[in-house]
mmCIF file with all atom_site columns, C-alpha atoms and ligand atoms in Angstrom:
data_model
loop_
_atom_site.group_PDB
_atom_site.id
_atom_site.type_symbol
_atom_site.label_atom_id
_atom_site.label_alt_id
_atom_site.label_comp_id
_atom_site.label_asym_id
_atom_site.label_entity_id
_atom_site.label_seq_id
_atom_site.pdbx_PDB_ins_code
_atom_site.Cartn_x
_atom_site.Cartn_y
_atom_site.Cartn_z
_atom_site.occupancy
_atom_site.B_iso_or_equiv
_atom_site.pdbx_formal_charge
_atom_site.auth_seq_id
_atom_site.auth_comp_id
_atom_site.auth_asym_id
_atom_site.auth_atom_id
_atom_site.pdbx_PDB_model_num
ATOM   1   C  CA  . MET A 1 1   ? -32.892 13.399  5.563   1.00 93.00 ? 161 MET A CA  1
ATOM   2   C  CA  . ASP A 1 2   ? -34.945 10.428  5.454   1.00 96.00 ? 162 ASP A CA  1
ATOM   3   C  CA  . LEU A 1 3   ? -33.858 6.958   4.647   1.00 97.00 ? 163 LEU A CA  1
ATOM   4   C  CA  . CYS A 1 4   ? -34.960 4.169   2.695   1.00 98.00 ? 164 CYS A CA  1
ATOM   5   C  CA  . SER A 1 5   ? -33.277 2.183   5.796   1.00 98.00 ? 165 SER A CA  1
ATOM   6   C  CA  . LYS A 1 6   ? -34.707 -1.020  3.548   1.00 98.00 ? 166 LYS A CA  1
ATOM   7   C  CA  . LYS A 1 7   ? -32.140 -4.266  4.844   1.00 97.00 ? 167 LYS A CA  1
ATOM   8   C  CA  . LEU A 1 8   ? -29.801 -4.656  1.759   1.00 97.00 ? 168 LEU A CA  1
ATOM   9   C  CA  . PRO A 1 9   ? -28.924 -8.726  1.083   1.00 95.00 ? 169 PRO A CA  1
ATOM   10  C  CA  . LEU A 1 10  ? -25.909 -9.408  2.054   1.00 92.00 ? 170 LEU A CA  1
ATOM   11  C  CA  . ARG A 1 11  ? -22.597 -12.131 1.244   1.00 89.00 ? 171 ARG A CA  1
ATOM   12  C  CA  . SER A 1 12  ? -20.031 -11.919 3.819   1.00 87.00 ? 172 SER A CA  1
ATOM   13  C  CA  . LYS A 1 13  ? -19.073 -14.774 6.442   1.00 87.00 ? 173 LYS A CA  1
ATOM   14  C  CA  . TYR A 1 14  ? -20.261 -12.359 9.100   1.00 91.00 ? 174 TYR A CA  1
ATOM   15  C  CA  . LYS A 1 15  ? -23.845 -12.113 7.702   1.00 89.00 ? 175 LYS A CA  1
ATOM   16  C  CA  . GLY A 1 16  ? -25.141 -12.637 10.940  1.00 91.00 ? 176 GLY A CA  1
ATOM   17  C  CA  . ILE A 1 17  ? -23.893 -10.511 13.063  1.00 94.00 ? 177 ILE A CA  1
ATOM   18  C  CA  . CYS A 1 18  ? -23.696 -7.810  9.912   1.00 95.00 ? 178 CYS A CA  1
ATOM   19  C  CA  . GLU A 1 19  ? -26.262 -5.232  8.783   1.00 95.00 ? 179 GLU A CA  1
ATOM   20  C  CA  . LYS A 1 20  ? -26.466 -3.955  4.789   1.00 97.00 ? 180 LYS A CA  1
ATOM   21  C  CA  . LYS A 1 21  ? -28.941 -0.729  4.527   1.00 98.00 ? 181 LYS A CA  1
ATOM   22  C  CA  . CYS A 1 22  ? -30.179 1.639   1.464   1.00 98.00 ? 182 CYS A CA  1
ATOM   23  C  CA  . TYR A 1 23  ? -28.708 4.515   1.940   1.00 98.00 ? 183 TYR A CA  1
ATOM   24  C  CA  . ARG A 1 24  ? -30.472 6.029   -0.722  1.00 98.00 ? 184 ARG A CA  1
ATOM   25  C  CA  . GLU A 1 25  ? -33.142 9.012   0.168   1.00 97.00 ? 185 GLU A CA  1
ATOM   26  C  CA  . LYS A 1 26  ? -36.628 8.073   1.045   1.00 97.00 ? 186 LYS A CA  1
ATOM   27  C  CA  . GLY A 1 27  ? -39.049 7.027   -1.162  1.00 97.00 ? 187 GLY A CA  1
ATOM   28  C  CA  . HIS A 1 28  ? -36.711 6.607   -4.168  1.00 97.00 ? 188 HIS A CA  1
ATOM   29  C  CA  . THR A 1 29  ? -37.405 5.063   -7.096  1.00 97.00 ? 189 THR A CA  1
ATOM   30  C  CA  . GLY A 1 30  ? -34.907 3.065   -9.080  1.00 96.00 ? 190 GLY A CA  1
ATOM   31  C  CA  . ALA A 1 31  ? -32.858 0.553   -6.905  1.00 97.00 ? 191 ALA A CA  1
ATOM   32  C  CA  . CYS A 1 32  ? -31.894 0.560   -3.942  1.00 98.00 ? 192 CYS A CA  1
ATOM   33  C  CA  . SER A 1 33  ? -28.390 1.024   -2.852  1.00 97.00 ? 193 SER A CA  1
ATOM   34  C  CA  . GLU A 1 34  ? -25.949 1.193   0.010   1.00 98.00 ? 194 GLU A CA  1
ATOM   35  C  CA  . PHE A 1 35  ? -23.538 3.924   -0.524  1.00 98.00 ? 195 PHE A CA  1
ATOM   36  C  CA  . PRO A 1 36  ? -25.255 6.207   -4.025  1.00 97.00 ? 196 PRO A CA  1
ATOM   37  C  CA  . TYR A 1 37  ? -23.587 9.307   -2.906  1.00 98.00 ? 197 TYR A CA  1
ATOM   38  C  CA  . ILE A 1 38  ? -20.179 7.263   -4.176  1.00 98.00 ? 198 ILE A CA  1
ATOM   39  C  CA  . ALA A 1 39  ? -20.332 6.161   -8.269  1.00 96.00 ? 199 ALA A CA  1
ATOM   40  C  CA  . ASP A 1 40  ? -19.068 9.258   -9.524  1.00 97.00 ? 200 ASP A CA  1
ATOM   41  C  CA  . LEU A 1 41  ? -16.650 8.276   -7.431  1.00 97.00 ? 201 LEU A CA  1
ATOM   42  C  CA  . ALA A 1 42  ? -15.865 4.906   -9.023  1.00 97.00 ? 202 ALA A CA  1
ATOM   43  C  CA  . LYS A 1 43  ? -16.082 5.919   -12.159 1.00 97.00 ? 203 LYS A CA  1
ATOM   44  C  CA  . ASN A 1 44  ? -13.555 8.248   -12.232 1.00 96.00 ? 204 ASN A CA  1
ATOM   45  C  CA  . HIS A 1 45  ? -11.704 7.460   -8.425  1.00 95.00 ? 205 HIS A CA  1
ATOM   46  C  CA  . PRO A 1 46  ? -11.975 4.142   -7.924  1.00 95.00 ? 206 PRO A CA  1
ATOM   47  C  CA  . ARG A 1 47  ? -8.727  3.930   -5.398  1.00 92.00 ? 207 ARG A CA  1
ATOM   48  C  CA  . VAL A 1 48  ? -10.653 7.041   -3.955  1.00 95.00 ? 208 VAL A CA  1
ATOM   49  C  CA  . LYS A 1 49  ? -14.143 4.798   -2.747  1.00 96.00 ? 209 LYS A CA  1
ATOM   50  C  CA  . ASN A 1 50  ? -12.132 2.299   -2.080  1.00 94.00 ? 210 ASN A CA  1
ATOM   51  C  CA  . LYS A 1 51  ? -10.407 3.970   0.191   1.00 94.00 ? 211 LYS A CA  1
ATOM   52  C  CA  . ILE A 1 52  ? -12.865 6.441   1.205   1.00 97.00 ? 212 ILE A CA  1
ATOM   53  C  CA  . ILE A 1 53  ? -15.522 2.552   1.603   1.00 97.00 ? 213 ILE A CA  1
ATOM   54  C  CA  . ARG A 1 54  ? -12.470 0.121   3.426   1.00 94.00 ? 214 ARG A CA  1
ATOM   55  C  CA  . ASP A 1 55  ? -11.592 3.039   6.229   1.00 95.00 ? 215 ASP A CA  1
ATOM   56  C  CA  . ALA A 1 56  ? -15.173 4.183   7.469   1.00 97.00 ? 216 ALA A CA  1
ATOM   57  C  CA  . THR A 1 57  ? -16.493 0.384   7.219   1.00 97.00 ? 217 THR A CA  1
ATOM   58  C  CA  . MET A 1 58  ? -13.226 -2.205  8.569   1.00 94.00 ? 218 MET A CA  1
ATOM   59  C  CA  . THR A 1 59  ? -10.671 -1.551  10.482  1.00 89.00 ? 219 THR A CA  1
ATOM   60  C  CA  . THR A 1 60  ? -7.620  -0.221  9.222   1.00 74.00 ? 220 THR A CA  1
ATOM   61  C  CA  . GLY A 1 61  ? -4.825  -3.716  8.245   1.00 61.00 ? 221 GLY A CA  1
ATOM   62  C  CA  . ALA A 1 62  ? -1.879  -2.991  10.084  1.00 51.00 ? 222 ALA A CA  1
ATOM   63  C  CA  . ALA A 1 63  ? 0.926   -5.027  8.696   1.00 46.00 ? 223 ALA A CA  1
ATOM   64  C  CA  . TRP A 1 64  ? 0.516   -8.170  10.710  1.00 45.00 ? 224 TRP A CA  1
ATOM   65  C  CA  . LYS A 1 65  ? 1.793   -10.954 9.688   1.00 48.00 ? 225 LYS A CA  1
ATOM   66  C  CA  . SER A 1 66  ? 2.330   -13.533 12.533  1.00 51.00 ? 226 SER A CA  1
ATOM   67  C  CA  . GLU A 1 67  ? 0.177   -16.592 13.697  1.00 53.00 ? 227 GLU A CA  1
ATOM   68  C  CA  . ASP A 1 68  ? -1.550  -14.418 16.457  1.00 58.00 ? 228 ASP A CA  1
ATOM   69  C  CA  . ALA A 1 69  ? -1.419  -11.006 15.003  1.00 59.00 ? 229 ALA A CA  1
ATOM   70  C  CA  . GLY A 1 70  ? -5.361  -11.196 13.820  1.00 62.00 ? 230 GLY A CA  1
ATOM   71  C  CA  . PRO A 1 71  ? -7.114  -10.899 10.833  1.00 68.00 ? 231 PRO A CA  1
ATOM   72  C  CA  . ASN A 1 72  ? -6.581  -8.152  9.057   1.00 76.00 ? 232 ASN A CA  1
ATOM   73  C  CA  . ARG A 1 73  ? -8.919  -6.203  7.864   1.00 84.00 ? 233 ARG A CA  1
ATOM   74  C  CA  . ILE A 1 74  ? -12.816 -6.719  8.893   1.00 88.00 ? 234 ILE A CA  1
ATOM   75  C  CA  . PRO A 1 75  ? -15.712 -5.185  9.301   1.00 93.00 ? 235 PRO A CA  1
ATOM   76  C  CA  . ARG A 1 76  ? -15.716 -2.324  12.162  1.00 96.00 ? 236 ARG A CA  1
ATOM   77  C  CA  . GLN A 1 77  ? -19.127 -3.492  13.568  1.00 96.00 ? 237 GLN A CA  1
ATOM   78  C  CA  . VAL A 1 78  ? -18.251 -7.280  13.613  1.00 94.00 ? 238 VAL A CA  1
ATOM   79  C  CA  . MET A 1 79  ? -16.070 -6.002  16.460  1.00 94.00 ? 239 MET A CA  1
ATOM   80  C  CA  . LEU A 1 80  ? -18.431 -4.957  18.396  1.00 96.00 ? 240 LEU A CA  1
ATOM   81  C  CA  . GLN A 1 81  ? -19.571 -8.494  19.227  1.00 96.00 ? 241 GLN A CA  1
ATOM   82  C  CA  . THR A 1 82  ? -18.337 -10.800 22.555  1.00 96.00 ? 242 THR A CA  1
ATOM   83  C  CA  . ASP A 1 83  ? -15.061 -12.959 22.816  1.00 94.00 ? 243 ASP A CA  1
ATOM   84  C  CA  . ALA A 1 84  ? -17.831 -15.411 22.258  1.00 96.00 ? 244 ALA A CA  1
ATOM   85  C  CA  . VAL A 1 85  ? -19.742 -14.595 19.567  1.00 96.00 ? 245 VAL A CA  1
ATOM   86  C  CA  . LEU A 1 86  ? -16.163 -14.043 17.432  1.00 93.00 ? 246 LEU A CA  1
ATOM   87  C  CA  . LEU A 1 87  ? -15.440 -17.951 18.217  1.00 92.00 ? 247 LEU A CA  1
ATOM   88  C  CA  . ASP A 1 88  ? -18.206 -18.729 16.150  1.00 93.00 ? 248 ASP A CA  1
ATOM   89  C  CA  . TYR A 1 89  ? -17.286 -16.777 13.352  1.00 90.00 ? 249 TYR A CA  1
ATOM   90  C  CA  . GLY A 1 90  ? -13.217 -18.133 13.650  1.00 86.00 ? 250 GLY A CA  1
ATOM   91  C  CA  . LEU A 1 91  ? -11.682 -15.412 15.426  1.00 87.00 ? 251 LEU A CA  1
ATOM   92  C  CA  . LYS A 1 92  ? -10.100 -16.789 18.355  1.00 88.00 ? 252 LYS A CA  1
ATOM   93  C  CA  . MET A 1 93  ? -9.250  -12.995 19.936  1.00 89.00 ? 253 MET A CA  1
ATOM   94  C  CA  . LYS A 1 94  ? -8.223  -15.247 22.997  1.00 89.00 ? 254 LYS A CA  1
ATOM   95  C  CA  . ALA A 1 95  ? -5.279  -16.202 20.330  1.00 88.00 ? 255 ALA A CA  1
ATOM   96  C  CA  . LEU A 1 96  ? -3.966  -12.446 19.665  1.00 87.00 ? 256 LEU A CA  1
ATOM   97  C  CA  . LYS A 1 97  ? -1.454  -10.971 21.831  1.00 87.00 ? 257 LYS A CA  1
ATOM   98  C  CA  . PRO A 1 98  ? -3.605  -8.423  24.173  1.00 89.00 ? 258 PRO A CA  1
ATOM   99  C  CA  . SER A 1 99  ? -1.906  -5.275  22.182  1.00 87.00 ? 259 SER A CA  1
ATOM   100 C  CA  . VAL A 1 100 ? -3.286  -6.533  19.271  1.00 85.00 ? 260 VAL A CA  1
ATOM   101 C  CA  . VAL A 1 101 ? -6.974  -6.969  20.238  1.00 89.00 ? 261 VAL A CA  1
ATOM   102 C  CA  . ALA A 1 102 ? -7.089  -3.911  22.457  1.00 89.00 ? 262 ALA A CA  1
ATOM   103 C  CA  . LYS A 1 103 ? -5.607  -2.566  18.863  1.00 87.00 ? 263 LYS A CA  1
ATOM   104 C  CA  . LEU A 1 104 ? -8.912  -4.339  17.023  1.00 88.00 ? 264 LEU A CA  1
ATOM   105 C  CA  . ARG A 1 105 ? -10.920 -3.909  19.924  1.00 92.00 ? 265 ARG A CA  1
ATOM   106 C  CA  . GLU A 1 106 ? -10.929 0.087   19.435  1.00 91.00 ? 266 GLU A CA  1
ATOM   107 C  CA  . LYS A 1 107 ? -12.017 0.108   15.529  1.00 93.00 ? 267 LYS A CA  1
ATOM   108 C  CA  . ALA A 1 108 ? -15.087 -1.492  16.757  1.00 95.00 ? 268 ALA A CA  1
ATOM   109 C  CA  . ALA A 1 109 ? -18.042 0.670   15.259  1.00 97.00 ? 269 ALA A CA  1
ATOM   110 C  CA  . THR A 1 110 ? -21.452 0.460   14.749  1.00 97.00 ? 270 THR A CA  1
ATOM   111 C  CA  . TYR A 1 111 ? -23.026 0.166   10.675  1.00 98.00 ? 271 TYR A CA  1
ATOM   112 C  CA  . GLU A 1 112 ? -24.630 3.428   11.202  1.00 97.00 ? 272 GLU A CA  1
ATOM   113 C  CA  . ASP A 1 113 ? -21.662 5.711   11.825  1.00 98.00 ? 273 ASP A CA  1
ATOM   114 C  CA  . CYS A 1 114 ? -19.383 3.948   9.535   1.00 98.00 ? 274 CYS A CA  1
ATOM   115 C  CA  . MET A 1 115 ? -22.113 4.651   6.801   1.00 98.00 ? 275 MET A CA  1
ATOM   116 C  CA  . SER A 1 116 ? -22.144 8.566   7.898   1.00 98.00 ? 276 SER A CA  1
ATOM   117 C  CA  . VAL A 1 117 ? -18.022 7.913   8.738   1.00 98.00 ? 277 VAL A CA  1
ATOM   118 C  CA  . ALA A 1 118 ? -18.279 7.142   4.272   1.00 98.00 ? 278 ALA A CA  1
ATOM   119 C  CA  . VAL A 1 119 ? -20.746 10.279  3.215   1.00 98.00 ? 279 VAL A CA  1
ATOM   120 C  CA  . LYS A 1 120 ? -19.019 12.780  5.207   1.00 98.00 ? 280 LYS A CA  1
ATOM   121 C  CA  . LEU A 1 121 ? -15.388 11.327  3.997   1.00 98.00 ? 281 LEU A CA  1
ATOM   122 C  CA  . THR A 1 122 ? -16.751 12.025  0.558   1.00 98.00 ? 282 THR A CA  1
ATOM   123 C  CA  . TRP A 1 123 ? -17.678 15.185  0.950   1.00 98.00 ? 283 TRP A CA  1
ATOM   124 C  CA  . LEU A 1 124 ? -14.929 16.491  2.498   1.00 98.00 ? 284 LEU A CA  1
ATOM   125 C  CA  . ALA A 1 125 ? -13.367 15.621  -0.815  1.00 98.00 ? 285 ALA A CA  1
ATOM   126 C  CA  . TYR A 1 126 ? -15.197 16.602  -2.521  1.00 98.00 ? 286 TYR A CA  1
ATOM   127 C  CA  . GLN A 1 127 ? -14.168 20.049  -1.031  1.00 97.00 ? 287 GLN A CA  1
ATOM   128 C  CA  . MET A 1 128 ? -10.523 20.039  -1.546  1.00 97.00 ? 288 MET A CA  1
ATOM   129 C  CA  . PRO A 1 129 ? -8.306  21.990  -4.063  1.00 93.00 ? 289 PRO A CA  1
ATOM   130 C  CA  . ASP A 1 130 ? -8.411  20.149  -7.563  1.00 94.00 ? 290 ASP A CA  1
ATOM   131 C  CA  . ALA A 1 131 ? -11.740 18.143  -6.492  1.00 96.00 ? 291 ALA A CA  1
ATOM   132 C  CA  . PRO A 1 132 ? -13.160 16.979  -8.992  1.00 96.00 ? 292 PRO A CA  1
ATOM   133 C  CA  . THR A 1 133 ? -16.571 18.509  -10.387 1.00 97.00 ? 293 THR A CA  1
ATOM   134 C  CA  . CYS A 1 134 ? -19.315 16.522  -8.590  1.00 97.00 ? 294 CYS A CA  1
ATOM   135 C  CA  . PRO A 1 135 ? -22.368 15.693  -9.602  1.00 98.00 ? 295 PRO A CA  1
ATOM   136 C  CA  . LYS A 1 136 ? -25.739 17.755  -9.405  1.00 98.00 ? 296 LYS A CA  1
ATOM   137 C  CA  . ASP A 1 137 ? -26.935 14.260  -8.137  1.00 97.00 ? 297 ASP A CA  1
ATOM   138 C  CA  . ILE A 1 138 ? -24.382 13.453  -6.029  1.00 98.00 ? 298 ILE A CA  1
ATOM   139 C  CA  . LYS A 1 139 ? -23.722 16.935  -4.398  1.00 98.00 ? 299 LYS A CA  1
ATOM   140 C  CA  . ASN A 1 140 ? -27.982 17.764  -3.536  1.00 98.00 ? 300 ASN A CA  1
ATOM   141 C  CA  . TYR A 1 141 ? -27.309 14.263  -2.113  1.00 98.00 ? 301 TYR A CA  1
ATOM   142 C  CA  . LEU A 1 142 ? -23.925 15.132  0.216   1.00 98.00 ? 302 LEU A CA  1
ATOM   143 C  CA  . GLU A 1 143 ? -24.950 18.503  1.375   1.00 98.00 ? 303 GLU A CA  1
ATOM   144 C  CA  . LYS A 1 144 ? -28.858 16.751  2.629   1.00 97.00 ? 304 LYS A CA  1
ATOM   145 C  CA  . ARG A 1 145 ? -26.454 15.005  5.006   1.00 97.00 ? 305 ARG A CA  1
ATOM   146 C  CA  . TYR A 1 146 ? -24.318 17.382  5.538   1.00 97.00 ? 306 TYR A CA  1
ATOM   147 C  CA  . GLY A 1 147 ? -24.787 21.125  4.922   1.00 97.00 ? 307 GLY A CA  1
ATOM   148 C  CA  . THR A 1 148 ? -22.822 23.454  1.656   1.00 98.00 ? 308 THR A CA  1
ATOM   149 C  CA  . MET A 1 149 ? -20.175 22.568  0.084   1.00 97.00 ? 309 MET A CA  1
ATOM   150 C  CA  . ALA A 1 150 ? -17.205 25.335  -0.903  1.00 95.00 ? 310 ALA A CA  1
ATOM   151 C  CA  . ALA A 1 151 ? -14.287 24.488  -2.996  1.00 92.00 ? 311 ALA A CA  1
ATOM   152 C  CA  . ASN A 1 152 ? -10.915 24.527  -1.274  1.00 92.00 ? 312 ASN A CA  1
ATOM   153 C  CA  . SER A 1 153 ? -12.575 23.869  2.337   1.00 93.00 ? 313 SER A CA  1
ATOM   154 C  CA  . THR A 1 154 ? -10.691 20.495  3.445   1.00 96.00 ? 314 THR A CA  1
ATOM   155 C  CA  . PRO A 1 155 ? -7.964  20.844  5.532   1.00 96.00 ? 315 PRO A CA  1
ATOM   156 C  CA  . CYS A 1 156 ? -5.822  18.239  7.208   1.00 97.00 ? 316 CYS A CA  1
ATOM   157 C  CA  . ILE A 1 157 ? -7.311  18.062  10.162  1.00 98.00 ? 317 ILE A CA  1
ATOM   158 C  CA  . ILE A 1 158 ? -3.890  17.947  12.012  1.00 98.00 ? 318 ILE A CA  1
ATOM   159 C  CA  . CYS A 1 159 ? -2.130  21.182  10.446  1.00 98.00 ? 319 CYS A CA  1
ATOM   160 C  CA  . LYS A 1 160 ? -4.701  22.358  8.912   1.00 97.00 ? 320 LYS A CA  1
ATOM   161 C  CA  . GLU A 1 161 ? -2.518  23.281  5.651   1.00 96.00 ? 321 GLU A CA  1
ATOM   162 C  CA  . PRO A 1 162 ? -4.847  22.932  2.383   1.00 92.00 ? 322 PRO A CA  1
ATOM   163 C  CA  . LEU A 1 163 ? -5.152  19.074  1.150   1.00 94.00 ? 323 LEU A CA  1
ATOM   164 C  CA  . SER A 1 164 ? -4.847  18.387  -2.281  1.00 94.00 ? 324 SER A CA  1
ATOM   165 C  CA  . PHE A 1 165 ? -7.276  15.466  -3.814  1.00 95.00 ? 325 PHE A CA  1
ATOM   166 C  CA  . SER A 1 166 ? -4.359  14.573  -6.124  1.00 93.00 ? 326 SER A CA  1
ATOM   167 C  CA  . LEU A 1 167 ? -2.728  13.385  -3.321  1.00 93.00 ? 327 LEU A CA  1
ATOM   168 C  CA  . PHE A 1 168 ? -5.077  10.627  -3.216  1.00 91.00 ? 328 PHE A CA  1
ATOM   169 C  CA  . GLU A 1 169 ? -3.066  9.329   -6.114  1.00 85.00 ? 329 GLU A CA  1
ATOM   170 C  CA  . ASN A 1 170 ? 0.086   9.486   -4.954  1.00 79.00 ? 330 ASN A CA  1
ATOM   171 C  CA  . ALA A 1 171 ? 1.488   6.544   -2.899  1.00 68.00 ? 331 ALA A CA  1
ATOM   172 C  CA  . LYS A 1 172 ? 5.219   5.858   -1.810  1.00 65.00 ? 332 LYS A CA  1
ATOM   173 C  CA  . ARG A 1 173 ? 6.265   2.533   -1.064  1.00 66.00 ? 333 ARG A CA  1
ATOM   174 C  CA  . GLY A 1 174 ? 2.319   1.461   -2.165  1.00 69.00 ? 334 GLY A CA  1
ATOM   175 C  CA  . LYS A 1 175 ? 0.437   3.674   1.097   1.00 75.00 ? 335 LYS A CA  1
ATOM   176 C  CA  . ALA A 1 176 ? -1.164  7.240   -0.220  1.00 79.00 ? 336 ALA A CA  1
ATOM   177 C  CA  . GLU A 1 177 ? -0.498  10.008  1.398   1.00 91.00 ? 337 GLU A CA  1
ATOM   178 C  CA  . ILE A 1 178 ? -3.953  11.305  2.591   1.00 94.00 ? 338 ILE A CA  1
ATOM   179 C  CA  . GLU A 1 179 ? -5.023  9.236   5.114   1.00 94.00 ? 339 GLU A CA  1
ATOM   180 C  CA  . THR A 1 180 ? -7.770  9.161   7.113   1.00 95.00 ? 340 THR A CA  1
ATOM   181 C  CA  . ALA A 1 181 ? -7.931  10.830  10.406  1.00 97.00 ? 341 ALA A CA  1
ATOM   182 C  CA  . HIS A 1 182 ? -9.662  10.848  13.451  1.00 97.00 ? 342 HIS A CA  1
ATOM   183 C  CA  . SER A 1 183 ? -9.793  13.899  16.292  1.00 97.00 ? 343 SER A CA  1
ATOM   184 C  CA  . ASN A 1 184 ? -9.343  11.452  19.013  1.00 96.00 ? 344 ASN A CA  1
ATOM   185 C  CA  . PRO A 1 185 ? -8.135  7.874   17.325  1.00 92.00 ? 345 PRO A CA  1
ATOM   186 C  CA  . ARG A 1 186 ? -9.780  5.936   19.889  1.00 91.00 ? 346 ARG A CA  1
ATOM   187 C  CA  . GLU A 1 187 ? -14.229 7.503   17.984  1.00 95.00 ? 347 GLU A CA  1
ATOM   188 C  CA  . HIS A 1 188 ? -15.483 6.486   14.249  1.00 96.00 ? 348 HIS A CA  1
ATOM   189 C  CA  . ASN A 1 189 ? -17.856 8.249   13.759  1.00 97.00 ? 349 ASN A CA  1
ATOM   190 C  CA  . ASP A 1 190 ? -19.002 10.871  11.155  1.00 97.00 ? 350 ASP A CA  1
ATOM   191 C  CA  . ILE A 1 191 ? -17.853 14.449  14.030  1.00 97.00 ? 351 ILE A CA  1
ATOM   192 C  CA  . ASN A 1 192 ? -14.917 13.266  15.331  1.00 96.00 ? 352 ASN A CA  1
ATOM   193 C  CA  . VAL A 1 193 ? -13.176 11.240  11.260  1.00 98.00 ? 353 VAL A CA  1
ATOM   194 C  CA  . GLY A 1 194 ? -11.655 14.466  8.422   1.00 98.00 ? 354 GLY A CA  1
ATOM   195 C  CA  . PHE A 1 195 ? -8.426  13.614  6.054   1.00 98.00 ? 355 PHE A CA  1
ATOM   196 C  CA  . ALA A 1 196 ? -4.978  14.593  6.804   1.00 97.00 ? 356 ALA A CA  1
ATOM   197 C  CA  . HIS A 1 197 ? -1.632  14.021  5.256   1.00 95.00 ? 357 HIS A CA  1
ATOM   198 C  CA  . ARG A 1 198 ? -0.126  10.253  5.512   1.00 93.00 ? 358 ARG A CA  1
ATOM   199 C  CA  . GLU A 1 199 ? 3.317   12.046  7.577   1.00 94.00 ? 359 GLU A CA  1
ATOM   200 C  CA  . CYS A 1 200 ? 0.756   14.194  9.966   1.00 97.00 ? 360 CYS A CA  1
ATOM   201 C  CA  . ASN A 1 201 ? -1.584  11.635  11.352  1.00 96.00 ? 361 ASN A CA  1
ATOM   202 C  CA  . ILE A 1 202 ? 1.273   9.373   11.360  1.00 95.00 ? 362 ILE A CA  1
ATOM   203 C  CA  . ALA A 1 203 ? 3.132   11.950  14.147  1.00 97.00 ? 363 ALA A CA  1
ATOM   204 C  CA  . GLN A 1 204 ? -0.729  12.761  16.132  1.00 97.00 ? 364 GLN A CA  1
ATOM   205 C  CA  . GLY A 1 205 ? -0.351  9.009   16.340  1.00 94.00 ? 365 GLY A CA  1
ATOM   206 C  CA  . ASN A 1 206 ? -2.770  8.201   19.353  1.00 92.00 ? 366 ASN A CA  1
ATOM   207 C  CA  . LYS A 1 207 ? -3.085  10.724  20.726  1.00 97.00 ? 367 LYS A CA  1
ATOM   208 C  CA  . THR A 1 208 ? -6.394  13.143  20.387  1.00 98.00 ? 368 THR A CA  1
ATOM   209 C  CA  . LEU A 1 209 ? -5.706  16.195  18.719  1.00 98.00 ? 369 LEU A CA  1
ATOM   210 C  CA  . ASP A 1 210 ? -5.352  18.433  22.029  1.00 98.00 ? 370 ASP A CA  1
ATOM   211 C  CA  . GLU A 1 211 ? -2.506  15.972  23.972  1.00 98.00 ? 371 GLU A CA  1
ATOM   212 C  CA  . PHE A 1 212 ? -0.712  16.278  20.300  1.00 98.00 ? 372 PHE A CA  1
ATOM   213 C  CA  . TYR A 1 213 ? -0.848  19.882  20.144  1.00 98.00 ? 373 TYR A CA  1
ATOM   214 C  CA  . ASP A 1 214 ? 0.114   19.787  23.332  1.00 98.00 ? 374 ASP A CA  1
ATOM   215 C  CA  . TRP A 1 215 ? 2.290   17.280  23.047  1.00 97.00 ? 375 TRP A CA  1
ATOM   216 C  CA  . ILE A 1 216 ? 4.152   19.462  19.791  1.00 97.00 ? 376 ILE A CA  1
ATOM   217 C  CA  . ILE A 1 217 ? 4.102   23.028  21.720  1.00 97.00 ? 377 ILE A CA  1
ATOM   218 C  CA  . GLY A 1 218 ? 6.322   21.538  25.045  1.00 97.00 ? 378 GLY A CA  1
ATOM   219 C  CA  . ILE A 1 219 ? 8.355   19.786  22.423  1.00 97.00 ? 379 ILE A CA  1
ATOM   220 C  CA  . LEU A 1 220 ? 8.609   23.929  21.158  1.00 97.00 ? 380 LEU A CA  1
ATOM   221 C  CA  . VAL A 1 221 ? 8.970   25.284  24.571  1.00 97.00 ? 381 VAL A CA  1
ATOM   222 C  CA  . ARG A 1 222 ? 11.870  23.171  25.419  1.00 97.00 ? 382 ARG A CA  1
ATOM   223 C  CA  . ALA A 1 223 ? 13.808  23.881  22.322  1.00 97.00 ? 383 ALA A CA  1
ATOM   224 C  CA  . GLY A 1 224 ? 13.557  27.085  22.999  1.00 97.00 ? 384 GLY A CA  1
ATOM   225 C  CA  . LYS A 1 225 ? 11.864  27.757  19.059  1.00 97.00 ? 385 LYS A CA  1
ATOM   226 C  CA  . ILE A 1 226 ? 7.978   29.521  21.569  1.00 94.00 ? 386 ILE A CA  1
ATOM   227 C  CA  . ARG A 1 227 ? 8.180   30.932  24.363  1.00 92.00 ? 387 ARG A CA  1
ATOM   228 C  CA  . LEU A 1 228 ? 4.631   30.700  26.454  1.00 85.00 ? 388 LEU A CA  1
HETATM 229 ZN ZN1 . LIG B 2 .   ? -33.420 1.889   -0.873  1.00 80.74 ? 37  LIG B ZN1 1
HETATM 230 ZN ZN1 . LIG B 2 .   ? -0.980  17.808  7.195   1.00 80.74 ? 38  LIG B ZN1 1
#
């Protein structure tokens, strides 16, 4: 799909180092929009819409409370900048613990990748069992980007069990039961991203999916549950 890609005004303290573009189809009528396909979720499932945009475009905000713990949630594209540039924006990377810096840096992603992730996540969300019906114009947009959509075809990328859309609204201690997950946690792009149960995502941790499955197999063998 050819996109409009018109630059849109940005009201952010990271203005100089962030982009914002129109993601409507090229030649569209009416106003430009960065997330044209999210309107229905925004209206009927605002938590899901917020989650998709946040997870796609922002670094995770761990419960970092101390002084050197680092900024909470900043745009992933900002994390592509050097320490020197970030200092101009009030982000003192050198004052942070190396582990925090590493965590922030591995969340870095280009604007294009973040925006593709947002579309892919929306496409996946509408294919969960019990997902709301996708309005025709939005379905058309999503299918042009990622292919034909079918009900019940979005499993947890980790355990492969079906993921119910209703889990988005279920939250335990403020944490949703569905999380955005990555086959390789150090790469944020549309090929590598999907949804997972929160507990599956926690179990996978920082391993790639292949490393995770090998780890599980090793445990099951040692525990005498399976024989290879
Ligand atoms: Zn436009
Ligand atoms: Zn799972």
